[in-house]
Amino acid sequence: MSDSGQPRDAHYADTAPGDNPFDRHGTGEAVGSYLIGLGLATLLTVVSFFISGTTLVWGPSIPVALVVLAVAQMGVHLVFFLNITTGPDNINNVMALAFGVLIVFLLLAGSLWIMAHMNYNMMPMDQIMRMQR
Amino acid sequence: MSAFEAAVGHERDLPDRRDMAEYVAGGLVSKRIIVGYGFWIFLLSDIVMFSAFFATYAVLVDATAGGPSGRDLFNLRNVAIETACLLLSSFTCGLASIGARTYRGSLFYGAMAATCILGAAFLFIEIHEFADMVAHGAGPTRSAFLSAFFTLVGCHGLHVTAGLLWLLTMMAQVFAKGYRADIRRRVLCFSLFWHTLDIIWVAIFTVVYLMGVEQ
């Protein structure tokens, strides 16, 4: 196989992350895919900034909406900019990503869970100070 | 019939077809794929490191020690400009990688220069913001919240700085050595790095800035 990043046969070869499968169809299609990504990411960013300052929606729902929008935008970046897709040539990349996401989830959820419980179980600070005297 | 059988079906009398599978399925994988995959693993470990900083920040966000909170400090207009810079630079970085793959110098150099200018604009605004905060007594030593803030956002800023140096190096290497296979592999890794920085920034502007102001 040559080193051009273009697999000899799309069915058998892997694709490096970041290599755009649209390349096989020409530069125009590759630019088009980046343009779609830019458009979607811009849309999601604008909605995020708008929703954070609005009073149109119920307050407590805003953080949830922001997280959902951020995750969606990360997905857009992964698919259109990093070209991580679900295709058969991308299985290794997706498996590595899935493992990374698992570790990130464990780290974030575990830290927040444990620290929230520690805060809850901890004696108020002024009592601790009094005991130390 | 699987793809593998379709490929080797006419050679059923081979001693062990599983050995052949390596070659049929691309056993001689191109170096570009190996390098790209290895760098992808590194980037995922970098994301894991950032997630530790995010967890720290989320735990300490209310520990302001009587000092200013995010609501008092953050200027969303600046953050919006920073976000636009980084998003556009991610796009131009994609154009540069197309330029490198199709050997078009004008596209490669033009898009890389645009990426460099947008990244530098991002850094300039961020450094300005940090200096402003420190000047108003809201430096990293003021509270646990601000320590966590400067660690998280500053670490991303350091990554962008390193990315800018790498970007200039890639332009110089392509200029001096041409579109050699190894140079194009480095351009691939650089573009992966730059796109990943934008993904981390999405998390930062959501969790730190938008949620910080909204609270």
mmCIF file of C-alpha atoms in Angstrom:
data_model
loop_
_atom_site.group_PDB
_atom_site.id
_atom_site.type_symbol
_atom_site.label_atom_id
_atom_site.label_comp_id
_atom_site.label_asym_id
_atom_site.label_seq_id
_atom_site.Cartn_x
_atom_site.Cartn_y
_atom_site.Cartn_z
ATOM 1 C CA MET A 1 0.000 0.000 0.000
ATOM 2 C CA SER A 2 1.251 3.450 -0.723
ATOM 3 C CA ASP A 3 1.669 5.959 2.071
ATOM 4 C CA SER A 4 -0.868 8.380 0.681
ATOM 5 C CA GLY A 5 -3.448 7.615 3.352
ATOM 6 C CA GLN A 6 -5.767 6.315 0.685
ATOM 7 C CA PRO A 7 -6.466 2.644 1.293
ATOM 8 C CA ARG A 8 -5.994 0.290 -1.621
ATOM 9 C CA ASP A 9 -9.345 -1.255 -0.882
ATOM 10 C CA ALA A 10 -11.848 0.437 1.379
ATOM 11 C CA HIS A 11 -13.242 -2.857 2.660
ATOM 12 C CA TYR A 12 -10.066 -4.272 4.126
ATOM 13 C CA ALA A 13 -7.891 -1.361 5.148
ATOM 14 C CA ASP A 14 -8.030 0.711 8.284
ATOM 15 C CA THR A 15 -8.235 4.476 8.214
ATOM 16 C CA ALA A 16 -6.004 6.720 10.267
ATOM 17 C CA PRO A 17 -7.935 9.094 12.529
ATOM 18 C CA GLY A 18 -8.133 12.456 10.792
ATOM 19 C CA ASP A 19 -7.922 11.010 7.308
ATOM 20 C CA ASN A 20 -11.024 12.059 5.472
ATOM 21 C CA PRO A 21 -12.829 9.245 3.641
ATOM 22 C CA PHE A 22 -14.336 11.863 1.316
ATOM 23 C CA ASP A 23 -10.863 12.349 -0.124
ATOM 24 C CA ARG A 24 -11.502 9.449 -2.462
ATOM 25 C CA HIS A 25 -14.214 11.492 -4.130
ATOM 26 C CA GLY A 26 -12.098 14.607 -4.542
ATOM 27 C CA THR A 27 -11.109 17.719 -2.640
ATOM 28 C CA GLY A 28 -14.496 19.392 -3.062
ATOM 29 C CA GLU A 29 -16.240 16.696 -1.048
ATOM 30 C CA ALA A 30 -13.584 16.824 1.665
ATOM 31 C CA VAL A 31 -13.957 20.599 2.012
ATOM 32 C CA GLY A 32 -17.731 20.097 2.011
ATOM 33 C CA SER A 33 -17.503 17.733 4.962
ATOM 34 C CA TYR A 34 -15.443 20.265 6.948
ATOM 35 C CA LEU A 35 -17.975 22.964 5.993
ATOM 36 C CA ILE A 36 -20.877 20.863 7.293
ATOM 37 C CA GLY A 37 -18.946 20.370 10.525
ATOM 38 C CA LEU A 38 -18.244 24.092 10.824
ATOM 39 C CA GLY A 39 -21.912 24.919 10.236
ATOM 40 C CA LEU A 40 -23.213 22.418 12.785
ATOM 41 C CA ALA A 41 -20.604 23.391 15.390
ATOM 42 C CA THR A 42 -21.399 27.103 14.917
ATOM 43 C CA LEU A 43 -25.105 26.412 15.294
ATOM 44 C CA LEU A 44 -24.596 24.423 18.511
ATOM 45 C CA THR A 45 -22.226 27.060 19.937
ATOM 46 C CA VAL A 46 -24.666 29.890 19.218
ATOM 47 C CA VAL A 47 -27.508 27.943 20.823
ATOM 48 C CA SER A 48 -25.310 27.251 23.886
ATOM 49 C CA PHE A 49 -24.440 30.923 24.361
ATOM 50 C CA PHE A 50 -28.033 31.981 23.743
ATOM 51 C CA ILE A 51 -29.548 29.475 26.148
ATOM 52 C CA SER A 52 -27.124 30.300 28.966
ATOM 53 C CA GLY A 53 -28.393 33.883 29.165
ATOM 54 C CA THR A 54 -32.047 33.417 28.394
ATOM 55 C CA THR A 55 -35.011 33.490 30.703
ATOM 56 C CA LEU A 56 -37.233 31.812 28.124
ATOM 57 C CA VAL A 57 -36.665 28.317 29.499
ATOM 58 C CA TRP A 58 -37.062 26.911 32.980
ATOM 59 C CA GLY A 59 -33.907 27.780 34.955
ATOM 60 C CA PRO A 60 -32.864 24.381 36.344
ATOM 61 C CA SER A 61 -33.043 22.866 32.869
ATOM 62 C CA ILE A 62 -30.327 25.171 31.514
ATOM 63 C CA PRO A 63 -27.254 23.249 32.829
ATOM 64 C CA VAL A 64 -28.677 20.011 31.457
ATOM 65 C CA ALA A 65 -29.308 21.640 28.088
ATOM 66 C CA LEU A 66 -25.762 23.051 28.066
ATOM 67 C CA VAL A 67 -24.245 19.613 28.746
ATOM 68 C CA VAL A 68 -26.358 18.014 26.015
ATOM 69 C CA LEU A 69 -25.362 20.725 23.521
ATOM 70 C CA ALA A 70 -21.667 20.362 24.446
ATOM 71 C CA VAL A 71 -21.743 16.583 24.013
ATOM 72 C CA ALA A 72 -23.498 17.025 20.666
ATOM 73 C CA GLN A 73 -20.853 19.517 19.551
ATOM 74 C CA MET A 74 -18.049 17.166 20.590
ATOM 75 C CA GLY A 75 -19.732 14.507 18.475
ATOM 76 C CA VAL A 76 -19.843 16.895 15.505
ATOM 77 C CA HIS A 77 -16.132 17.640 15.960
ATOM 78 C CA LEU A 78 -15.261 13.945 16.174
ATOM 79 C CA VAL A 79 -17.199 13.017 13.040
ATOM 80 C CA PHE A 80 -16.544 15.974 10.749
ATOM 81 C CA PHE A 81 -13.127 17.246 11.920
ATOM 82 C CA LEU A 82 -11.382 14.163 13.315
ATOM 83 C CA ASN A 83 -13.255 11.839 10.935
ATOM 84 C CA ILE A 84 -13.913 9.211 13.583
ATOM 85 C CA THR A 85 -16.831 7.326 12.046
ATOM 86 C CA THR A 86 -18.648 4.057 12.625
ATOM 87 C CA GLY A 87 -17.368 2.540 9.402
ATOM 88 C CA PRO A 88 -15.560 -0.831 9.344
ATOM 89 C CA ASP A 89 -12.264 0.914 8.606
ATOM 90 C CA ASN A 90 -12.580 2.863 11.856
ATOM 91 C CA ILE A 91 -13.210 0.117 14.432
ATOM 92 C CA ASN A 92 -9.824 0.510 16.154
ATOM 93 C CA ASN A 93 -10.219 4.273 16.455
ATOM 94 C CA VAL A 94 -13.743 3.959 17.856
ATOM 95 C CA MET A 95 -12.739 1.271 20.370
ATOM 96 C CA ALA A 96 -9.896 3.463 21.646
ATOM 97 C CA LEU A 97 -12.319 6.389 21.888
ATOM 98 C CA ALA A 98 -14.862 4.269 23.774
ATOM 99 C CA PHE A 99 -12.218 3.261 26.315
ATOM 100 C CA GLY A 100 -11.155 6.899 26.721
ATOM 101 C CA VAL A 101 -14.760 7.985 27.261
ATOM 102 C CA LEU A 102 -15.192 5.237 29.874
ATOM 103 C CA ILE A 103 -12.149 6.466 31.847
ATOM 104 C CA VAL A 104 -13.285 10.099 31.578
ATOM 105 C CA PHE A 105 -16.750 9.139 32.821
ATOM 106 C CA LEU A 106 -15.358 7.137 35.772
ATOM 107 C CA LEU A 107 -13.012 9.965 36.731
ATOM 108 C CA LEU A 108 -15.646 12.712 36.579
ATOM 109 C CA ALA A 109 -18.575 10.809 38.054
ATOM 110 C CA GLY A 110 -16.413 9.148 40.709
ATOM 111 C CA SER A 111 -14.773 12.392 41.845
ATOM 112 C CA LEU A 112 -18.039 14.317 42.037
ATOM 113 C CA TRP A 113 -19.865 11.479 43.785
ATOM 114 C CA ILE A 114 -17.177 10.893 46.404
ATOM 115 C CA MET A 115 -16.544 14.559 47.109
ATOM 116 C CA ALA A 116 -20.277 15.312 47.428
ATOM 117 C CA HIS A 117 -20.573 12.558 50.045
ATOM 118 C CA MET A 118 -17.482 13.789 51.883
ATOM 119 C CA ASN A 119 -18.909 17.289 52.038
ATOM 120 C CA TYR A 120 -22.187 15.907 53.311
ATOM 121 C CA ASN A 121 -20.553 13.805 56.023
ATOM 122 C CA MET A 122 -18.033 16.385 57.119
ATOM 123 C CA MET A 123 -18.472 18.285 60.324
ATOM 124 C CA PRO A 124 -19.084 22.027 59.771
ATOM 125 C CA MET A 125 -15.818 23.902 59.643
ATOM 126 C CA ASP A 126 -16.395 26.018 62.786
ATOM 127 C CA GLN A 127 -16.875 22.865 64.880
ATOM 128 C CA ILE A 128 -13.613 21.414 63.571
ATOM 129 C CA MET A 129 -11.849 24.635 64.517
ATOM 130 C CA ARG A 130 -13.355 24.518 68.002
ATOM 131 C CA MET A 131 -12.176 20.916 68.507
ATOM 132 C CA GLN A 132 -8.644 21.820 67.561
ATOM 133 C CA ARG A 133 -8.323 24.372 70.300
ATOM 134 C CA MET B 1 -20.397 -14.747 2.624
ATOM 135 C CA SER B 2 -18.018 -12.557 4.557
ATOM 136 C CA ALA B 3 -15.657 -10.144 2.918
ATOM 137 C CA PHE B 4 -12.776 -12.375 3.929
ATOM 138 C CA GLU B 5 -14.278 -15.405 2.236
ATOM 139 C CA ALA B 6 -14.994 -13.376 -0.851
ATOM 140 C CA ALA B 7 -11.352 -12.434 -0.992
ATOM 141 C CA VAL B 8 -9.772 -15.842 -0.432
ATOM 142 C CA GLY B 9 -12.639 -18.129 -1.438
ATOM 143 C CA HIS B 10 -10.823 -19.322 -4.519
ATOM 144 C CA GLU B 11 -7.889 -20.578 -2.440
ATOM 145 C CA ARG B 12 -9.625 -22.976 -0.099
ATOM 146 C CA ASP B 13 -6.747 -25.437 -0.004
ATOM 147 C CA LEU B 14 -4.340 -23.113 1.779
ATOM 148 C CA PRO B 15 -2.733 -24.680 4.879
ATOM 149 C CA ASP B 16 -4.105 -22.098 7.303
ATOM 150 C CA ARG B 17 -6.323 -19.349 6.035
ATOM 151 C CA ARG B 18 -6.083 -17.410 9.277
ATOM 152 C CA ASP B 19 -2.423 -16.746 8.545
ATOM 153 C CA MET B 20 -3.389 -15.364 5.185
ATOM 154 C CA ALA B 21 -5.958 -13.086 6.772
ATOM 155 C CA GLU B 22 -3.179 -10.799 7.954
ATOM 156 C CA TYR B 23 -2.219 -10.014 4.413
ATOM 157 C CA VAL B 24 -5.694 -9.994 2.918
ATOM 158 C CA ALA B 25 -6.902 -7.634 5.599
ATOM 159 C CA GLY B 26 -3.968 -5.333 5.042
ATOM 160 C CA GLY B 27 -1.297 -6.952 7.211
ATOM 161 C CA LEU B 28 1.180 -4.560 5.674
ATOM 162 C CA VAL B 29 -0.571 -1.596 7.197
ATOM 163 C CA SER B 30 0.741 1.723 6.022
ATOM 164 C CA LYS B 31 2.856 3.667 8.457
ATOM 165 C CA ARG B 32 0.420 6.574 8.223
ATOM 166 C CA ILE B 33 -2.297 4.476 9.863
ATOM 167 C CA ILE B 34 0.018 3.172 12.603
ATOM 168 C CA VAL B 35 1.318 6.662 13.392
ATOM 169 C CA GLY B 36 -2.171 8.192 13.298
ATOM 170 C CA TYR B 37 -3.543 5.498 15.591
ATOM 171 C CA GLY B 38 -0.672 5.850 18.052
ATOM 172 C CA PHE B 39 -1.163 9.609 18.180
ATOM 173 C CA TRP B 40 -4.896 9.105 18.663
ATOM 174 C CA ILE B 41 -4.117 6.980 21.753
ATOM 175 C CA PHE B 42 -1.879 9.787 23.066
ATOM 176 C CA LEU B 43 -4.642 12.348 22.499
ATOM 177 C CA LEU B 44 -7.126 10.188 24.397
ATOM 178 C CA SER B 45 -4.687 10.026 27.325
ATOM 179 C CA ASP B 46 -4.402 13.818 27.121
ATOM 180 C CA ILE B 47 -8.209 14.028 27.294
ATOM 181 C CA VAL B 48 -8.142 11.776 30.371
ATOM 182 C CA MET B 49 -5.649 14.176 31.978
ATOM 183 C CA PHE B 50 -7.947 17.101 31.219
ATOM 184 C CA SER B 51 -10.884 15.222 32.709
ATOM 185 C CA ALA B 52 -8.957 15.082 36.007
ATOM 186 C CA PHE B 53 -8.593 18.878 35.885
ATOM 187 C CA PHE B 54 -12.304 19.177 35.070
ATOM 188 C CA ALA B 55 -13.178 16.980 38.057
ATOM 189 C CA THR B 56 -10.954 19.120 40.292
ATOM 190 C CA TYR B 57 -12.593 22.284 39.002
ATOM 191 C CA ALA B 58 -16.109 20.909 39.477
ATOM 192 C CA VAL B 59 -15.315 19.919 43.068
ATOM 193 C CA LEU B 60 -13.752 23.291 43.919
ATOM 194 C CA VAL B 61 -16.015 25.620 41.948
ATOM 195 C CA ASP B 62 -17.870 26.820 45.071
ATOM 196 C CA ALA B 63 -14.754 27.141 47.244
ATOM 197 C CA THR B 64 -14.298 30.851 46.599
ATOM 198 C CA ALA B 65 -13.068 31.670 50.141
ATOM 199 C CA GLY B 66 -15.106 34.854 50.140
ATOM 200 C CA GLY B 67 -13.442 35.985 46.924
ATOM 201 C CA PRO B 68 -14.937 36.574 43.492
ATOM 202 C CA SER B 69 -16.895 33.802 41.788
ATOM 203 C CA GLY B 70 -17.131 33.059 38.076
ATOM 204 C CA ARG B 71 -20.188 35.255 37.871
ATOM 205 C CA ASP B 72 -18.147 38.293 38.922
ATOM 206 C CA LEU B 73 -15.139 37.546 36.729
ATOM 207 C CA PHE B 74 -16.155 36.075 33.403
ATOM 208 C CA ASN B 75 -16.827 38.199 30.342
ATOM 209 C CA LEU B 76 -18.916 36.126 27.949
ATOM 210 C CA ARG B 77 -18.277 38.445 25.009
ATOM 211 C CA ASN B 78 -14.554 37.636 25.179
ATOM 212 C CA VAL B 79 -15.330 33.949 25.542
ATOM 213 C CA ALA B 80 -17.556 34.079 22.447
ATOM 214 C CA ILE B 81 -14.729 35.675 20.431
ATOM 215 C CA GLU B 82 -12.245 33.075 21.723
ATOM 216 C CA THR B 83 -14.673 30.304 20.789
ATOM 217 C CA ALA B 84 -15.140 31.706 17.286
ATOM 218 C CA CYS B 85 -11.355 31.963 16.808
ATOM 219 C CA LEU B 86 -10.733 28.379 17.862
ATOM 220 C CA LEU B 87 -13.644 26.938 15.878
ATOM 221 C CA LEU B 88 -12.612 28.750 12.695
ATOM 222 C CA SER B 89 -8.988 27.728 13.234
ATOM 223 C CA SER B 90 -10.120 24.104 13.515
ATOM 224 C CA PHE B 91 -11.822 24.498 10.137
ATOM 225 C CA THR B 92 -8.799 26.110 8.484
ATOM 226 C CA CYS B 93 -6.609 23.386 9.998
ATOM 227 C CA GLY B 94 -8.830 20.846 8.218
ATOM 228 C CA LEU B 95 -8.307 22.764 4.958
ATOM 229 C CA ALA B 96 -4.541 22.704 5.574
ATOM 230 C CA SER B 97 -4.580 18.929 6.000
ATOM 231 C CA ILE B 98 -6.449 18.621 2.685
ATOM 232 C CA GLY B 99 -3.792 20.859 1.139
ATOM 233 C CA ALA B 100 -1.027 18.626 2.489
ATOM 234 C CA ARG B 101 -2.686 15.463 1.222
ATOM 235 C CA THR B 102 -3.272 16.873 -2.252
ATOM 236 C CA TYR B 103 0.154 18.606 -2.480
ATOM 237 C CA ARG B 104 -1.356 22.050 -3.001
ATOM 238 C CA GLY B 105 1.037 24.551 -1.505
ATOM 239 C CA SER B 106 -1.236 27.577 -1.742
ATOM 240 C CA LEU B 107 -4.016 25.811 0.157
ATOM 241 C CA PHE B 108 -1.614 24.350 2.739
ATOM 242 C CA TYR B 109 0.338 27.527 3.497
ATOM 243 C CA GLY B 110 -2.712 29.800 3.334
ATOM 244 C CA ALA B 111 -4.797 27.631 5.648
ATOM 245 C CA MET B 112 -1.889 27.070 8.055
ATOM 246 C CA ALA B 113 -1.242 30.834 8.211
ATOM 247 C CA ALA B 114 -4.948 31.454 8.914
ATOM 248 C CA THR B 115 -4.868 28.784 11.635
ATOM 249 C CA CYS B 116 -1.809 30.422 13.158
ATOM 250 C CA ILE B 117 -3.385 33.897 13.192
ATOM 251 C CA LEU B 118 -6.650 32.633 14.701
ATOM 252 C CA GLY B 119 -4.794 30.586 17.329
ATOM 253 C CA ALA B 120 -2.613 33.560 18.210
ATOM 254 C CA ALA B 121 -5.718 35.770 18.509
ATOM 255 C CA PHE B 122 -7.227 33.214 20.883
ATOM 256 C CA LEU B 123 -4.072 33.172 23.011
ATOM 257 C CA PHE B 124 -3.840 36.961 23.038
ATOM 258 C CA ILE B 125 -7.403 37.321 24.377
ATOM 259 C CA GLU B 126 -6.834 34.594 26.955
ATOM 260 C CA ILE B 127 -3.561 36.074 28.248
ATOM 261 C CA HIS B 128 -5.238 39.477 28.390
ATOM 262 C CA GLU B 129 -8.086 37.978 30.420
ATOM 263 C CA PHE B 130 -5.686 36.246 32.824
ATOM 264 C CA ALA B 131 -3.608 39.396 33.310
ATOM 265 C CA ASP B 132 -6.767 41.382 33.960
ATOM 266 C CA MET B 133 -7.918 38.894 36.605
ATOM 267 C CA VAL B 134 -4.544 38.867 38.355
ATOM 268 C CA ALA B 135 -4.439 42.678 38.295
ATOM 269 C CA HIS B 136 -7.822 42.785 40.041
ATOM 270 C CA GLY B 137 -6.636 40.510 42.851
ATOM 271 C CA ALA B 138 -8.215 37.378 41.394
ATOM 272 C CA GLY B 139 -5.019 35.441 40.735
ATOM 273 C CA PRO B 140 -4.576 31.707 41.235
ATOM 274 C CA THR B 141 -3.615 32.195 44.888
ATOM 275 C CA ARG B 142 -6.891 33.935 45.849
ATOM 276 C CA SER B 143 -9.065 30.839 46.339
ATOM 277 C CA ALA B 144 -9.289 27.126 45.568
ATOM 278 C CA PHE B 145 -11.798 27.979 42.843
ATOM 279 C CA LEU B 146 -9.317 30.294 41.122
ATOM 280 C CA SER B 147 -6.458 27.792 41.505
ATOM 281 C CA ALA B 148 -8.574 25.173 39.762
ATOM 282 C CA PHE B 149 -9.666 27.691 37.114
ATOM 283 C CA PHE B 150 -6.143 28.774 36.218
ATOM 284 C CA THR B 151 -4.905 25.170 36.204
ATOM 285 C CA LEU B 152 -7.633 23.965 33.853
ATOM 286 C CA VAL B 153 -7.874 26.892 31.444
ATOM 287 C CA GLY B 154 -4.139 27.626 31.661
ATOM 288 C CA CYS B 155 -3.282 24.030 30.783
ATOM 289 C CA HIS B 156 -5.454 24.345 27.677
ATOM 290 C CA GLY B 157 -3.717 27.636 26.878
ATOM 291 C CA LEU B 158 -0.317 25.942 27.189
ATOM 292 C CA HIS B 159 -1.501 23.253 24.780
ATOM 293 C CA VAL B 160 -2.524 25.955 22.294
ATOM 294 C CA THR B 161 0.899 27.603 22.679
ATOM 295 C CA ALA B 162 2.636 24.292 21.998
ATOM 296 C CA GLY B 163 0.290 23.760 19.048
ATOM 297 C CA LEU B 164 1.252 27.139 17.572
ATOM 298 C CA LEU B 165 4.973 26.301 17.822
ATOM 299 C CA TRP B 166 4.270 22.921 16.210
ATOM 300 C CA LEU B 167 2.251 24.659 13.453
ATOM 301 C CA LEU B 168 5.136 26.972 12.567
ATOM 302 C CA THR B 169 7.522 24.001 12.620
ATOM 303 C CA MET B 170 5.304 22.098 10.188
ATOM 304 C CA MET B 171 5.155 25.058 7.791
ATOM 305 C CA ALA B 172 8.947 25.328 7.917
ATOM 306 C CA GLN B 173 9.428 21.591 7.405
ATOM 307 C CA VAL B 174 7.082 21.437 4.428
ATOM 308 C CA PHE B 175 8.839 24.462 2.989
ATOM 309 C CA ALA B 176 12.320 22.975 3.498
ATOM 310 C CA LYS B 177 11.675 19.301 2.793
ATOM 311 C CA GLY B 178 8.534 19.232 0.650
ATOM 312 C CA TYR B 179 5.565 16.863 0.976
ATOM 313 C CA ARG B 180 7.585 13.850 2.040
ATOM 314 C CA ALA B 181 5.624 10.942 3.510
ATOM 315 C CA ASP B 182 7.058 11.457 6.994
ATOM 316 C CA ILE B 183 6.353 15.200 6.888
ATOM 317 C CA ARG B 184 2.759 14.528 5.870
ATOM 318 C CA ARG B 185 2.408 12.094 8.780
ATOM 319 C CA ARG B 186 3.490 14.909 11.108
ATOM 320 C CA VAL B 187 0.935 17.229 9.519
ATOM 321 C CA LEU B 188 -1.718 14.560 10.164
ATOM 322 C CA CYS B 189 -0.714 14.361 13.842
ATOM 323 C CA PHE B 190 -0.695 18.144 14.137
ATOM 324 C CA SER B 191 -4.208 18.443 12.709
ATOM 325 C CA LEU B 192 -5.454 15.743 15.113
ATOM 326 C CA PHE B 193 -3.861 17.664 17.998
ATOM 327 C CA TRP B 194 -5.419 20.955 16.954
ATOM 328 C CA HIS B 195 -8.920 19.494 16.485
ATOM 329 C CA THR B 196 -8.672 17.852 19.913
ATOM 330 C CA LEU B 197 -7.815 21.203 21.528
ATOM 331 C CA ASP B 198 -11.056 22.563 20.080
ATOM 332 C CA ILE B 199 -13.013 19.653 21.576
ATOM 333 C CA ILE B 200 -11.513 20.406 24.992
ATOM 334 C CA TRP B 201 -12.380 24.077 24.551
ATOM 335 C CA VAL B 202 -16.035 23.115 23.957
ATOM 336 C CA ALA B 203 -16.027 21.476 27.382
ATOM 337 C CA ILE B 204 -14.270 24.494 28.933
ATOM 338 C CA PHE B 205 -16.600 27.163 27.580
ATOM 339 C CA THR B 206 -19.618 25.094 28.601
ATOM 340 C CA VAL B 207 -18.576 23.932 32.066
ATOM 341 C CA VAL B 208 -16.405 26.846 33.177
ATOM 342 C CA TYR B 209 -17.786 29.941 31.492
ATOM 343 C CA LEU B 210 -21.443 29.385 30.559
ATOM 344 C CA MET B 211 -22.310 27.392 33.689
ATOM 345 C CA GLY B 212 -20.153 29.670 35.828
ATOM 346 C CA VAL B 213 -22.007 32.784 34.732
ATOM 347 C CA GLU B 214 -25.374 31.118 34.711
ATOM 348 C CA GLN B 215 -25.212 29.908 38.333
#
